Amino acid sequence: MSYLHQFVFGIYPYIAFAIFILGSLARFEREQYTWKSDSSQVLHRGNLRLGNILFHLGIIGLFFGHLVGLLTPVAVWDALGVTHGFKQAFAMAAGGVMGGLCLSGLLILLHRRLSDPRIRAVTKPGDKVLLLWILVTLLLGLSTIFVSAQHMDGHEMVLLMTWAQHIVTFKGDAAAFIVGAHLLFKLHLFMGMTLFVIFPFTRLVHVWSGFASVTYLGRAWQLVRPR
């Protein structure tokens, strides 16, 4: 195992997470007026709604799919009687569907942002980098489906799960589990972790507000008093 592999998959995840959390807190504390999605709907609506729905539905499904799939202990799946091969096949199918939805929405949003002169004029360089970064990460993830189809025993999937679970439980041998993983998996992991690094410096911070919006369910009714 090389030093580069150990750094990228054994140390870099913690650096990315620290930047993700501390950067988000600093952004919220110092630049609250930039804490927004920077919607361009007033400039040109077009197919914004369709692209937005497809993109958000897909990326939310991918996020929670990765979260549950990677962090649920193998022993839990074994206790439920779910074989490794079946779980891999289900992950490939679900990931393909959600990835397809996300990709369709992202391409619609990219075309809209880059083809309309008014929207292109107000698009920041960071927006372009973010969208292209998500696109490459997504394409790498979808390409791993074809790699996984070549070995349906679930072995490599279990190694990826073990890596993720050892990372979140602060075990130093995490990187060793994916030394032999296919290059596409490693590139996808690196791009995904780096997405958390650039998160606090982009419009992605509005994701935090989306999670926080559930607090509205417990807020008191707004009182409107007429004159």
Short mmCIF file of C-alpha atoms in Angstrom, two decimals, residues 4-204:
data_model
loop_
_atom_site.label_atom_id
_atom_site.label_comp_id
_atom_site.label_asym_id
_atom_site.label_seq_id
_atom_site.Cartn_x
_atom_site.Cartn_y
_atom_site.Cartn_z
CA LEU A 4 -0.54 8.22 -1.56
CA HIS A 5 -3.23 5.55 -1.19
CA GLN A 6 -2.99 5.72 2.60
CA PHE A 7 -3.30 9.50 2.52
CA VAL A 8 -6.22 9.68 0.06
CA PHE A 9 -8.30 6.91 1.61
CA GLY A 10 -7.07 6.92 5.19
CA ILE A 11 -6.40 10.57 6.07
CA TYR A 12 -8.05 12.73 3.42
CA PRO A 13 -11.62 11.72 4.46
CA TYR A 14 -11.07 13.40 7.85
CA ILE A 15 -9.59 16.51 6.24
CA ALA A 16 -12.59 16.71 3.91
CA PHE A 17 -15.04 16.27 6.78
CA ALA A 18 -13.30 18.93 8.90
CA ILE A 19 -13.40 21.46 6.05
CA PHE A 20 -17.03 20.53 5.39
CA ILE A 21 -18.15 21.19 8.98
CA LEU A 22 -15.87 24.08 9.97
CA GLY A 23 -16.23 25.76 6.57
CA SER A 24 -20.02 25.58 6.75
CA LEU A 25 -20.04 27.06 10.26
CA ALA A 26 -17.69 29.87 9.22
CA ARG A 27 -19.78 30.60 6.12
CA PHE A 28 -22.97 30.78 8.18
CA GLU A 29 -21.33 32.96 10.82
CA ARG A 30 -19.59 35.43 8.51
CA GLU A 31 -21.54 35.46 5.24
CA GLN A 32 -25.17 34.73 5.94
CA TYR A 33 -26.36 36.85 3.01
CA THR A 34 -24.54 34.47 0.64
CA TRP A 35 -26.26 31.45 2.22
CA LYS A 36 -28.71 30.81 -0.62
CA SER A 37 -29.28 28.77 -3.76
CA ASP A 38 -28.95 31.80 -6.09
CA SER A 39 -32.01 30.82 -8.12
CA SER A 40 -32.10 32.16 -11.68
CA GLN A 41 -35.82 31.55 -12.18
CA VAL A 42 -36.59 35.26 -12.59
CA LEU A 43 -34.18 35.43 -15.55
CA HIS A 44 -35.55 32.47 -17.48
CA ARG A 45 -37.88 29.75 -16.27
CA GLY A 46 -37.86 27.38 -19.27
CA ASN A 47 -37.45 23.77 -18.14
CA LEU A 48 -36.05 24.74 -14.73
CA ARG A 49 -38.80 22.92 -12.86
CA LEU A 50 -38.26 19.64 -14.71
CA GLY A 51 -34.48 19.80 -14.32
CA ASN A 52 -34.73 20.75 -10.65
CA ILE A 53 -37.14 17.94 -9.80
CA LEU A 54 -35.14 15.27 -11.61
CA PHE A 55 -31.81 16.47 -10.20
CA HIS A 56 -32.92 16.82 -6.60
CA LEU A 57 -34.92 13.59 -6.59
CA GLY A 58 -31.95 11.71 -7.98
CA ILE A 59 -29.24 13.23 -5.82
CA ILE A 60 -31.25 12.87 -2.60
CA GLY A 61 -31.88 9.23 -3.45
CA LEU A 62 -28.18 8.71 -4.16
CA PHE A 63 -27.12 10.41 -0.94
CA PHE A 64 -29.33 8.34 1.35
CA GLY A 65 -28.71 5.21 -0.71
CA HIS A 66 -24.96 5.59 -0.20
CA LEU A 67 -25.49 6.45 3.47
CA VAL A 68 -27.56 3.36 4.24
CA GLY A 69 -25.73 1.05 1.87
CA LEU A 70 -22.23 1.86 3.06
CA LEU A 71 -22.77 2.42 6.76
CA THR A 72 -25.17 -0.39 7.64
CA PRO A 73 -22.99 -3.14 9.16
CA VAL A 74 -22.63 -6.33 7.16
CA ALA A 75 -23.85 -8.27 10.19
CA VAL A 76 -27.21 -6.50 9.97
CA TRP A 77 -27.71 -7.55 6.34
CA ASP A 78 -26.67 -11.09 7.22
CA ALA A 79 -29.13 -11.16 10.14
CA LEU A 80 -31.91 -10.02 7.79
CA GLY A 81 -31.06 -12.81 5.39
CA VAL A 82 -29.95 -10.45 2.61
CA THR A 83 -27.15 -12.03 0.62
CA HIS A 84 -24.21 -9.97 -0.57
CA GLY A 85 -25.04 -10.72 -4.18
CA PHE A 86 -28.65 -9.60 -3.81
CA LYS A 87 -27.64 -6.40 -2.01
CA GLN A 88 -25.16 -5.59 -4.77
CA ALA A 89 -27.75 -6.21 -7.48
CA PHE A 90 -30.27 -4.02 -5.66
CA ALA A 91 -27.67 -1.27 -5.16
CA MET A 92 -26.78 -1.39 -8.85
CA ALA A 93 -30.43 -1.14 -9.89
CA ALA A 94 -31.36 1.60 -7.42
CA GLY A 95 -28.16 3.51 -8.12
CA GLY A 96 -28.77 3.24 -11.84
CA VAL A 97 -32.30 4.61 -11.55
CA MET A 98 -31.44 7.45 -9.17
CA GLY A 99 -28.22 8.19 -11.05
CA GLY A 100 -30.15 8.34 -14.32
CA LEU A 101 -32.67 10.78 -12.85
CA CYS A 102 -29.90 12.93 -11.40
CA LEU A 103 -27.93 12.91 -14.66
CA SER A 104 -30.98 13.86 -16.71
CA GLY A 105 -31.80 16.76 -14.41
CA LEU A 106 -28.19 17.91 -14.24
CA LEU A 107 -27.82 17.96 -18.04
CA ILE A 108 -31.04 19.98 -18.33
CA LEU A 109 -29.77 22.49 -15.75
CA LEU A 110 -26.33 22.67 -17.36
CA HIS A 111 -27.78 23.27 -20.83
CA ARG A 112 -30.11 25.94 -19.46
CA ARG A 113 -27.33 27.71 -17.56
CA LEU A 114 -24.79 27.65 -20.39
CA SER A 115 -27.09 28.26 -23.37
CA ASP A 116 -29.15 31.20 -22.10
CA PRO A 117 -27.16 34.47 -22.41
CA ARG A 118 -28.77 36.13 -19.37
CA ILE A 119 -28.17 33.19 -17.07
CA ARG A 120 -24.68 32.62 -18.44
CA ALA A 121 -23.81 36.26 -17.70
CA VAL A 122 -24.60 35.88 -13.98
CA THR A 123 -23.07 32.41 -13.64
CA LYS A 124 -20.00 32.50 -11.42
CA PRO A 125 -16.89 30.41 -12.17
CA GLY A 126 -17.55 28.51 -8.97
CA ASP A 127 -20.99 27.50 -10.26
CA LYS A 128 -19.48 26.03 -13.41
CA VAL A 129 -16.82 24.15 -11.45
CA LEU A 130 -19.45 22.79 -9.06
CA LEU A 131 -21.79 21.57 -11.78
CA LEU A 132 -18.98 19.98 -13.77
CA TRP A 133 -17.55 18.38 -10.61
CA ILE A 134 -20.93 16.83 -9.79
CA LEU A 135 -21.26 15.68 -13.40
CA VAL A 136 -17.88 13.91 -13.40
CA THR A 137 -18.56 12.36 -9.98
CA LEU A 138 -21.94 11.14 -11.19
CA LEU A 139 -20.56 9.68 -14.42
CA LEU A 140 -17.83 7.86 -12.49
CA GLY A 141 -20.44 6.44 -10.14
CA LEU A 142 -22.64 5.24 -12.99
CA SER A 143 -19.64 3.68 -14.74
CA THR A 144 -18.91 1.56 -11.67
CA ILE A 145 -22.18 -0.28 -12.33
CA PHE A 146 -20.61 -1.90 -15.38
CA VAL A 147 -17.55 -2.85 -13.34
CA SER A 148 -19.74 -4.35 -10.61
CA ALA A 149 -21.68 -6.36 -13.21
CA GLN A 150 -18.52 -8.35 -13.89
CA HIS A 151 -18.51 -9.81 -10.37
CA MET A 152 -21.90 -10.26 -8.75
CA ASP A 153 -20.68 -11.99 -5.58
CA GLY A 154 -20.72 -8.73 -3.60
CA HIS A 155 -17.13 -9.12 -2.39
CA GLU A 156 -15.87 -5.73 -3.55
CA MET A 157 -19.04 -4.08 -2.26
CA VAL A 158 -18.36 -5.52 1.20
CA LEU A 159 -14.81 -4.17 1.08
CA LEU A 160 -16.12 -0.69 0.25
CA MET A 161 -18.63 -0.95 3.09
CA THR A 162 -15.89 -2.02 5.48
CA TRP A 163 -13.72 0.90 4.38
CA ALA A 164 -16.53 3.41 5.01
CA GLN A 165 -17.43 1.92 8.38
CA HIS A 166 -13.81 1.90 9.51
CA ILE A 167 -13.49 5.55 8.47
CA VAL A 168 -16.50 6.68 10.53
CA THR A 169 -15.33 4.62 13.52
CA PHE A 170 -11.79 6.07 13.30
CA LYS A 171 -9.96 2.83 12.62
CA GLY A 172 -6.53 3.33 11.10
CA ASP A 173 -6.60 0.32 8.78
CA ALA A 174 -9.47 1.57 6.60
CA ALA A 175 -7.41 2.29 3.49
CA ALA A 176 -6.06 -1.27 3.39
CA PHE A 177 -9.47 -2.70 2.53
CA ILE A 178 -9.69 -1.00 -0.87
CA VAL A 179 -6.10 -1.35 -2.06
CA GLY A 180 -7.25 -3.74 -4.78
CA ALA A 181 -10.44 -1.87 -5.67
CA HIS A 182 -11.00 -0.91 -9.30
CA LEU A 183 -9.66 2.51 -10.32
CA LEU A 184 -13.15 3.78 -11.11
CA PHE A 185 -14.27 3.14 -7.54
CA LYS A 186 -11.23 4.99 -6.20
CA LEU A 187 -11.77 7.96 -8.51
CA HIS A 188 -15.45 8.08 -7.57
CA LEU A 189 -14.56 8.04 -3.87
CA PHE A 190 -11.99 10.81 -4.29
CA MET A 191 -14.36 13.03 -6.30
CA GLY A 192 -17.14 12.42 -3.80
CA MET A 193 -14.97 13.28 -0.80
CA THR A 194 -13.67 16.41 -2.53
CA LEU A 195 -17.26 17.49 -3.10
CA PHE A 196 -17.48 17.89 0.67
CA VAL A 197 -14.32 20.04 0.56
CA ILE A 198 -15.78 22.54 -1.92
CA PHE A 199 -19.24 22.36 -0.32
CA PRO A 200 -18.84 25.34 2.09
CA PHE A 201 -17.58 27.63 -0.67
CA THR A 202 -20.45 27.08 -3.10
CA ARG A 203 -24.23 27.40 -3.28
CA LEU A 204 -24.45 23.85 -1.92
#
